[in-house]
CSV table of C-alpha atoms in Angstrom, one decimal:
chain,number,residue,atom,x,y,z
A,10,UNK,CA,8.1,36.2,-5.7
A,11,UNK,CA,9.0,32.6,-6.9
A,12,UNK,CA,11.6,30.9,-5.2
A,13,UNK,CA,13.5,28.7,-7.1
A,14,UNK,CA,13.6,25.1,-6.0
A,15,UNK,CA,16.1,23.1,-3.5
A,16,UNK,CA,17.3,20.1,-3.6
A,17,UNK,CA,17.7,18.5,-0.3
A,18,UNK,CA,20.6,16.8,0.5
A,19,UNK,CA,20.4,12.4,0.5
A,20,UNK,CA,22.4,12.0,3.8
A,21,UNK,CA,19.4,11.2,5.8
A,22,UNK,CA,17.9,8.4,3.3
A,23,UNK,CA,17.8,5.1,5.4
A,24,UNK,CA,18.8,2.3,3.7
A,25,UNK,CA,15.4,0.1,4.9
A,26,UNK,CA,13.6,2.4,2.4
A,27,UNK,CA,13.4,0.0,-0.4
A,28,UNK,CA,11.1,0.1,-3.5
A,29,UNK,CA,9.0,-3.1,-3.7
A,30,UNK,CA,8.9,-5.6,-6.5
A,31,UNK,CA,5.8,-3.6,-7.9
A,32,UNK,CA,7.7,-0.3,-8.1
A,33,UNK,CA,10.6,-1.2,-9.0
A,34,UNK,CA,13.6,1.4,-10.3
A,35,UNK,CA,16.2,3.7,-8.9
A,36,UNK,CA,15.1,6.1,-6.6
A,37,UNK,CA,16.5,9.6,-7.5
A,38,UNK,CA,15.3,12.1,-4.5
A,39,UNK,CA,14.6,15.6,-6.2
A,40,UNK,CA,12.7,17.2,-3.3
A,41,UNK,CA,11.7,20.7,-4.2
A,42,UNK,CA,9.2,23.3,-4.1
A,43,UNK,CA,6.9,25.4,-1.4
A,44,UNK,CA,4.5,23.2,-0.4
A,45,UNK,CA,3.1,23.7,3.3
A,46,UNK,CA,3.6,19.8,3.6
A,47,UNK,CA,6.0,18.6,1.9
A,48,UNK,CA,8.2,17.9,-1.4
A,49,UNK,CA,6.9,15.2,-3.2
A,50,UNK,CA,9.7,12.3,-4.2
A,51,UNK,CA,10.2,11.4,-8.1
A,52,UNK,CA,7.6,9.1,-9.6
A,53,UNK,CA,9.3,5.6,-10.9
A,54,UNK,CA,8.0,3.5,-13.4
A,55,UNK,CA,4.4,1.3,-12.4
A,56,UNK,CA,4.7,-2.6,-13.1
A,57,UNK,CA,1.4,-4.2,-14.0
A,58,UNK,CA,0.0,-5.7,-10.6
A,59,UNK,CA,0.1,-9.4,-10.7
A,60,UNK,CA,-3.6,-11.3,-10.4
A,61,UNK,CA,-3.6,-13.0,-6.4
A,62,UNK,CA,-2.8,-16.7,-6.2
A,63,UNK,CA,-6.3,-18.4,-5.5
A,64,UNK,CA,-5.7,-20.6,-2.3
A,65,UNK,CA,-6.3,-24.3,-2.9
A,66,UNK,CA,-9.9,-26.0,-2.5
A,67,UNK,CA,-10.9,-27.4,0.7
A,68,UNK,CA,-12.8,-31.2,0.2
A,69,UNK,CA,-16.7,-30.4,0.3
A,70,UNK,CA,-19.4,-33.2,1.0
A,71,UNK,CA,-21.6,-31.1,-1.1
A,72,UNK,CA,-21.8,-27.2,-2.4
A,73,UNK,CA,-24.8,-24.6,-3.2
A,74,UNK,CA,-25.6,-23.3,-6.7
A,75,UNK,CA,-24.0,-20.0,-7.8
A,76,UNK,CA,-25.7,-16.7,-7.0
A,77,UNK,CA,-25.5,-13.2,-8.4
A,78,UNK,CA,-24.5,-9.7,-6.7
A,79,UNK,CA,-25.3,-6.2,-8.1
A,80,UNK,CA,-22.6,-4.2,-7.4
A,81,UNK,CA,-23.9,-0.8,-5.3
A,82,UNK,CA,-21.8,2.3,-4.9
A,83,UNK,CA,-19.2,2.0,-2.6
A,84,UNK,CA,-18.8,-1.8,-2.9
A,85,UNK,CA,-15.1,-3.5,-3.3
A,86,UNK,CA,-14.5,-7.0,-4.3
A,87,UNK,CA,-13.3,-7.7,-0.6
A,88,UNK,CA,-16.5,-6.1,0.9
A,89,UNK,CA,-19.1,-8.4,-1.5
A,90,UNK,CA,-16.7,-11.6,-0.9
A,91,UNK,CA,-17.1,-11.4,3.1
A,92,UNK,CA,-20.6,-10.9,2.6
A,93,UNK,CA,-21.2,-14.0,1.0
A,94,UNK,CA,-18.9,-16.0,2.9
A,95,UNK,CA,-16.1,-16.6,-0.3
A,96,UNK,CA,-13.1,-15.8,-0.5
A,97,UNK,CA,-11.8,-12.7,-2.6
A,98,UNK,CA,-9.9,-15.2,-4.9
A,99,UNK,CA,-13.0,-17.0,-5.7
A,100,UNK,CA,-15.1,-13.9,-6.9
A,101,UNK,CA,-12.3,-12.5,-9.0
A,102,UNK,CA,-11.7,-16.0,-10.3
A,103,UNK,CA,-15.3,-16.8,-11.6
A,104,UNK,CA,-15.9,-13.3,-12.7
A,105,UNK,CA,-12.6,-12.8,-14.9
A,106,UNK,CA,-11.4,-10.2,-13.0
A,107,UNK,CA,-7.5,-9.6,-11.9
A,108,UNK,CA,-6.0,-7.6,-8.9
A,109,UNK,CA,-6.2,-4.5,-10.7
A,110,UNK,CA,-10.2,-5.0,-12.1
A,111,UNK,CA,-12.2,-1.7,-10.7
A,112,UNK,CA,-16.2,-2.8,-10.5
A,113,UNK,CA,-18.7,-0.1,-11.1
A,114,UNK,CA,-22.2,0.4,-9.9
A,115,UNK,CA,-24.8,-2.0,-11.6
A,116,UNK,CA,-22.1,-4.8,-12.7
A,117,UNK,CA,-23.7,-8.0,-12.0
A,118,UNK,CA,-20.9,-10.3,-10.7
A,119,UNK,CA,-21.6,-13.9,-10.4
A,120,UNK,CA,-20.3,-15.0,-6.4
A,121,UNK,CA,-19.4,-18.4,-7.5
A,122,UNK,CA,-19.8,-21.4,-5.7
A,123,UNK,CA,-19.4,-22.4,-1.7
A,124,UNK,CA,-18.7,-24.6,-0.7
A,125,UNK,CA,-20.6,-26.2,2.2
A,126,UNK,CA,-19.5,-27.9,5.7
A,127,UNK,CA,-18.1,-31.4,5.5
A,128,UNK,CA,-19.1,-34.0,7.8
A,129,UNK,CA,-15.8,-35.2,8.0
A,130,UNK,CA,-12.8,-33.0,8.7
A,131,UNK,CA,-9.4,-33.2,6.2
A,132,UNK,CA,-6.6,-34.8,7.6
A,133,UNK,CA,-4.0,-32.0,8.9
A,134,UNK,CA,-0.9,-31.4,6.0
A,135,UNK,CA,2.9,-31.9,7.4
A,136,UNK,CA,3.9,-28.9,8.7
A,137,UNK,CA,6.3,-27.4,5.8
A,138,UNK,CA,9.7,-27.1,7.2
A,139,UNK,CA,12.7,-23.9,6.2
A,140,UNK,CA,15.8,-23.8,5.5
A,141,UNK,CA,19.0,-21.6,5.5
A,142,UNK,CA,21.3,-21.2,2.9
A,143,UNK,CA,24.7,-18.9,3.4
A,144,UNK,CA,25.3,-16.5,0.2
A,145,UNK,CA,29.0,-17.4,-1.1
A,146,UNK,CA,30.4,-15.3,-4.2
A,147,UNK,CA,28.4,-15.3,-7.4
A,148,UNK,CA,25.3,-15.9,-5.9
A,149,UNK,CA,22.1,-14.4,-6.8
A,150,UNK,CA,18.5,-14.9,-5.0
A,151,UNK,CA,17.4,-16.3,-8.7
A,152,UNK,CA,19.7,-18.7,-8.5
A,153,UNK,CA,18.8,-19.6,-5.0
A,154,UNK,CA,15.4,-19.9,-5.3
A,155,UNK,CA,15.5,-22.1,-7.7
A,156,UNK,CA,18.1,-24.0,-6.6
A,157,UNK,CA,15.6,-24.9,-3.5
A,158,UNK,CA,12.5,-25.4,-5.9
A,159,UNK,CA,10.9,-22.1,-4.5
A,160,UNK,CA,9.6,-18.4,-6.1
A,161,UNK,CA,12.0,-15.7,-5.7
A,162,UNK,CA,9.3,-13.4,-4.4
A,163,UNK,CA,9.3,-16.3,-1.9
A,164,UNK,CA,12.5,-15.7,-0.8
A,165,UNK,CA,12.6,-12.3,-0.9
A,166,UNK,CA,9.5,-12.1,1.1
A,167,UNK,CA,10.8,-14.1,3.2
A,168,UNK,CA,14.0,-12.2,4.6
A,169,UNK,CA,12.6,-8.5,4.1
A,170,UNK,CA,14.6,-8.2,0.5
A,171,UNK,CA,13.1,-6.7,-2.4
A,172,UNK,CA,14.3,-6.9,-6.3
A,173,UNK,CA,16.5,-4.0,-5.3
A,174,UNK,CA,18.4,-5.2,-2.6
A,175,UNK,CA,22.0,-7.0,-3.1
A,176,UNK,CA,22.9,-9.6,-1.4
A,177,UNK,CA,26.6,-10.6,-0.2
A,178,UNK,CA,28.7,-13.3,0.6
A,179,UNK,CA,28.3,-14.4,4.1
A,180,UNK,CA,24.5,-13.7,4.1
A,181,UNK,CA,22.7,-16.3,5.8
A,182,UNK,CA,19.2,-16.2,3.7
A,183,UNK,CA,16.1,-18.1,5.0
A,184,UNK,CA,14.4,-20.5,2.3
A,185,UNK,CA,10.5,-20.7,3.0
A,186,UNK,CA,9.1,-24.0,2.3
A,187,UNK,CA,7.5,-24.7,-0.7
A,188,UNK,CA,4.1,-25.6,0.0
A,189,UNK,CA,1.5,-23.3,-0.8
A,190,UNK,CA,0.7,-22.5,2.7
A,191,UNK,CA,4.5,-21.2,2.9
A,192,UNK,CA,3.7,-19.2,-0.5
A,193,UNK,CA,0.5,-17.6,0.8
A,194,UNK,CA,1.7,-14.7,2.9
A,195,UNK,CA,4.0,-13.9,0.3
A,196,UNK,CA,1.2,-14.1,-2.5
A,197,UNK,CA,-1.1,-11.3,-0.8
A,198,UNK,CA,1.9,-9.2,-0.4
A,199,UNK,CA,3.1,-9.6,-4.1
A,200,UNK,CA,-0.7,-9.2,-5.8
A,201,UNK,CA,-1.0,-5.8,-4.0
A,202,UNK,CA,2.5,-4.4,-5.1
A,203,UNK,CA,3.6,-3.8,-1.9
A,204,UNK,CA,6.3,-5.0,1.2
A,205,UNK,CA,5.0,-6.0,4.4
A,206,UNK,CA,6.4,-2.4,6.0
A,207,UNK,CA,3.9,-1.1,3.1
A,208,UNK,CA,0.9,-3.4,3.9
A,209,UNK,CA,0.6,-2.6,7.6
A,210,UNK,CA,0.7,1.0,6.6
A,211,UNK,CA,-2.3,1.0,4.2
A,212,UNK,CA,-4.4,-1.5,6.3
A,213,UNK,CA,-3.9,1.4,9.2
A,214,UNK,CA,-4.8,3.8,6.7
A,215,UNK,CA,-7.9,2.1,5.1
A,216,UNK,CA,-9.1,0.6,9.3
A,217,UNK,CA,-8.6,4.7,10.3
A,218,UNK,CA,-10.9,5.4,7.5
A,219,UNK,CA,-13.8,2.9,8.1
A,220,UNK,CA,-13.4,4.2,11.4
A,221,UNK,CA,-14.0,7.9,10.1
A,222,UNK,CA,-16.8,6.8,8.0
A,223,UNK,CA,-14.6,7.9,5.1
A,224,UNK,CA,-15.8,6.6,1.7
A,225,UNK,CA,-13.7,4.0,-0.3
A,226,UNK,CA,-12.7,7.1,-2.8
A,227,UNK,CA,-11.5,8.7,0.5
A,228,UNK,CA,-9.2,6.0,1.3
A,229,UNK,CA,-8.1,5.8,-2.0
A,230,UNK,CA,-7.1,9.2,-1.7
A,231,UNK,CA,-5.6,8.7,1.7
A,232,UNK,CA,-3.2,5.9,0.4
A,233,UNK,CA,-2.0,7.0,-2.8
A,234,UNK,CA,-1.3,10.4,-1.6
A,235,UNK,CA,0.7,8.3,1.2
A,236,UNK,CA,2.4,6.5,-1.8
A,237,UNK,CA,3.5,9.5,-3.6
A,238,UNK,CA,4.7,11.1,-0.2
A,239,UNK,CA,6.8,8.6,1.1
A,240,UNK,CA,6.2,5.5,-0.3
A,241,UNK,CA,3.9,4.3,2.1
A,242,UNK,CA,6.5,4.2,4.9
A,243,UNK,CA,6.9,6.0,8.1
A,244,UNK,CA,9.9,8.0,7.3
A,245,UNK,CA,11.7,9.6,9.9
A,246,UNK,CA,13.4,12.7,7.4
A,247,UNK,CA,12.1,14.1,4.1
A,248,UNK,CA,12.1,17.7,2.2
A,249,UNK,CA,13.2,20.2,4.9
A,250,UNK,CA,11.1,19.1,8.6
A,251,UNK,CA,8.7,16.6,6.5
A,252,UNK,CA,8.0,13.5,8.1
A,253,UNK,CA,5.9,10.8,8.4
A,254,UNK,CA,3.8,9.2,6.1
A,255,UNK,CA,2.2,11.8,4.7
A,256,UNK,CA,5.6,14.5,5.0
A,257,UNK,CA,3.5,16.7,7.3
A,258,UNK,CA,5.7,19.8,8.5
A,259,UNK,CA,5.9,21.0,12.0
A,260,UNK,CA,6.8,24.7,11.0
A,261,UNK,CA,3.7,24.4,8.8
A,262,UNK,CA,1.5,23.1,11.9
A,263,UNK,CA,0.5,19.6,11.3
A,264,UNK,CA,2.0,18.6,15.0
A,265,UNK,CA,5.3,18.3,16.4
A,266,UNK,CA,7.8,16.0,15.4
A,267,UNK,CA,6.5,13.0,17.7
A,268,UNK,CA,2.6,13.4,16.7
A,269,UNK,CA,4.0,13.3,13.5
A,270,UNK,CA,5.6,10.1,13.6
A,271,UNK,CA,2.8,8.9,15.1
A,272,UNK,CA,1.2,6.7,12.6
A,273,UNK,CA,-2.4,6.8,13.3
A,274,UNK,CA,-2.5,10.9,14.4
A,275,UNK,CA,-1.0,11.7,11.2
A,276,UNK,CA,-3.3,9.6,9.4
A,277,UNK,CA,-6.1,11.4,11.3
A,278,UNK,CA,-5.3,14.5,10.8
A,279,UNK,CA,-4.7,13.9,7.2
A,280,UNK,CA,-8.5,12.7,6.6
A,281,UNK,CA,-9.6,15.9,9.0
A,282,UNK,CA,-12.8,16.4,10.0
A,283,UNK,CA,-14.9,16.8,12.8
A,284,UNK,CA,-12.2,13.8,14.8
A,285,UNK,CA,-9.0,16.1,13.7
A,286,UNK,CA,-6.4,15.7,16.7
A,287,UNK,CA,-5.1,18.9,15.1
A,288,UNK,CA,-8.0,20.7,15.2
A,289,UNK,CA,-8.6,23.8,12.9
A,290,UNK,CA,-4.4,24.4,12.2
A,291,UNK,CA,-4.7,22.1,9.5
A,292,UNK,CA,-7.1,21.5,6.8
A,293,UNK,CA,-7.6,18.0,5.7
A,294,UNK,CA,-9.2,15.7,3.6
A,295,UNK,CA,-13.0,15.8,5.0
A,296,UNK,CA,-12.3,19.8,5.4
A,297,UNK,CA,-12.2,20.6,1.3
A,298,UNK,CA,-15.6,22.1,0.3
A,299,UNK,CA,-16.4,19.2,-2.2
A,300,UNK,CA,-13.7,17.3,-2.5
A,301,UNK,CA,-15.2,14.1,-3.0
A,302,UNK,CA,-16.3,15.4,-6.5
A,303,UNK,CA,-12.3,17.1,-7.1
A,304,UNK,CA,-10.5,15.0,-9.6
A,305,UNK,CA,-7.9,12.4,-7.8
A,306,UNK,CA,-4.9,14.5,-7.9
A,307,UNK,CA,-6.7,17.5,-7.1
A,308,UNK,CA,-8.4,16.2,-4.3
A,309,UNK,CA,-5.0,15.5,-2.8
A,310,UNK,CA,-3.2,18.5,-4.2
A,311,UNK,CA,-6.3,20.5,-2.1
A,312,UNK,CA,-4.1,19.0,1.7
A,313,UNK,CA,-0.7,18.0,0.6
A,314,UNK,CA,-0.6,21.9,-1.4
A,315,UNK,CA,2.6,19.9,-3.4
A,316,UNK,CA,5.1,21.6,-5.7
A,317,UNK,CA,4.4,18.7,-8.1
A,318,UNK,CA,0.4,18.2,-8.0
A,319,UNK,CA,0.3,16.1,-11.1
A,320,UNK,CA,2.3,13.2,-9.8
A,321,UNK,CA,-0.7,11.7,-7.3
A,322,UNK,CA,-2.8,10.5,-10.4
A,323,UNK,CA,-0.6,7.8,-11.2
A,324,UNK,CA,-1.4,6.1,-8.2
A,325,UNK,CA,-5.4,6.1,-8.5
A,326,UNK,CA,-5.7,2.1,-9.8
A,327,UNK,CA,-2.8,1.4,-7.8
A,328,UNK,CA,-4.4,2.2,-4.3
A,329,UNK,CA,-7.8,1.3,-5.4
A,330,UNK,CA,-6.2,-2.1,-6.1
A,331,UNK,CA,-4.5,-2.2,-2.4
A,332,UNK,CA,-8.1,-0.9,-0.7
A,333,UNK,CA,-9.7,-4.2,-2.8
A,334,UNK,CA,-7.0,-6.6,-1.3
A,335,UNK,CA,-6.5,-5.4,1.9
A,336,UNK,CA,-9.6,-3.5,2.7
């Protein structure tokens, strides 16, 4: 017999859980169904992902002609670029491609060009310096930032803030310096979409699954299924006993509480396999009879078993875009 849904109650949600400039929107819980992992949250609106900053040129005595790279399966823009000793910047630059370009097998990218060692190094720049400003009434982090001739991302990044937080008189807000080594951090976290809570989470994700030998369409999986389930962070409370990044249950056998909220075990068990800390309770990713041919949201649907299956497809280019920057 079909139960009809519940709605959890919001008492639990933690303030820190804040949507990041790339996701922005109200967050309006609606956790429901009988899934054996979890309740899925509500899926907000996707902002276009913006292209990364390229970093500035370093002074070159001389540089090598441009070569080519046929893209193989498998490949990512981050892989090709470390192979050839460039930076991802530089490929995506010289190819016309943005943060959210997907390559496919047989593309021939051109890997730009290298520069070579100079025989005389560049002086060192000043080191930039920060500031403080304190928030008085009628104050916005627009205004501030541009008050101080910086990015508001800048400042945002720069004391844990996203576009949804609110600031209030009192607040004593760090300004970054302006300079674009002071900007870079803040760039790679910006491109990808996500928060720095959100970044360390998918590079454990995407490091667990080179580990596993898990292929890039695995991980891509593996961290938009973490999107959907909890944003990418490592919540403490969800639909009924979820937790964890991926809202694994203990009364459905995916650990107890503290394996759980252990990052990298959940992460583990998720992907499955042969490795699986959990063993044969739980079925994960690498345990699905073909699931590397399943379509995205199936493929997930076939672990998380999620009273709304539909909702992991929407974040297929996102989390191949994060794999490409961060991978």
């Amino acid at each position: 017999m079909r139960r009809l849904p519940l709605s959890p109650p919001l008492a639990r949600r933690r303030a820190s859980a804040v949507w990041p400039a790339a996701v922005a929107g109200t967050i309006a819980l609606s956790l429901t169904g009988e899934n054996a992992a979890h309740a899925a949250p509500p899926t907000p609106p996707l902002a276009s992902l913006p292209p990364l900053t390229p970093r500035a040129a370093a002074p070159v005595s001389a540089v090598t002609a441009p070569s080519t790279y046929t893209v193989k399966p498998g490949d990512t823009v981050w892989a090709i670029a470390r192979a050839h000793g460039v930076d991802v910047a530089t490929v995506q630059a010289v190819n016309g491609l943005g943060a959210g370009s997907v390559i496919h097998p047989g593309q021939v990218l051109t890997i730009g060009v290298a520069p070579a060692p100079s025989d005389t190094a560049p002086a060192p720049a000043p080191a930039p310096t920060e500031r403080t400003h304190e928030v008085v009434p009628g104050d916005t982090v627009s205004a501030i930032a541009t008050a101080n001739g910086v990015s508001v991302d800048a400042v945002l990044g720069a004391n844990g803030l996203t576009r949804a937080s609110i600031i209030y008189p009192g607040d004593v807000l760090r300004i970054p310096a302006s300079g674009a080594a002071a900007s870079a951090s803040v760039a790679v976290i910006t491109a990808a979409g996500l928060d720095a809570e959100q970044s360390d989470n998918a590079r454990l994700i995407i490091r667990i699954g080179r580990e596993l030998g898990v292929s890039d369409r695995g991980i891509v999986i593996a961290l938009g299924t973490a999107m959907q389930e909890s944003w990418l962070r490592n919540l403490d409370w969800g639909d009924r006993d979820s937790l964890g990044l991926f809202q694994q249950r203990p009364s459905s056998g995916w650990g107890t509480p503290e394996q759980i909220m252990d990052r990298e075990r959940s992460t583990r068990v998720f992907y499955g396999g042969t490795a699986d800390p959990n063993g044969p309770a739980t079925r994960g990713l690498l345990d699905i009879p073909g699931w590397d041919e399943l379509a995205y949201a199936d493929a997930a649907q076939a672990v998380q078993i999620s009273a709304y299956p539909d909702r992991y497809a929407q974040w297929e280019q996102p989390a191949t875009t994060w794999l490409a920057v961060l991978g």
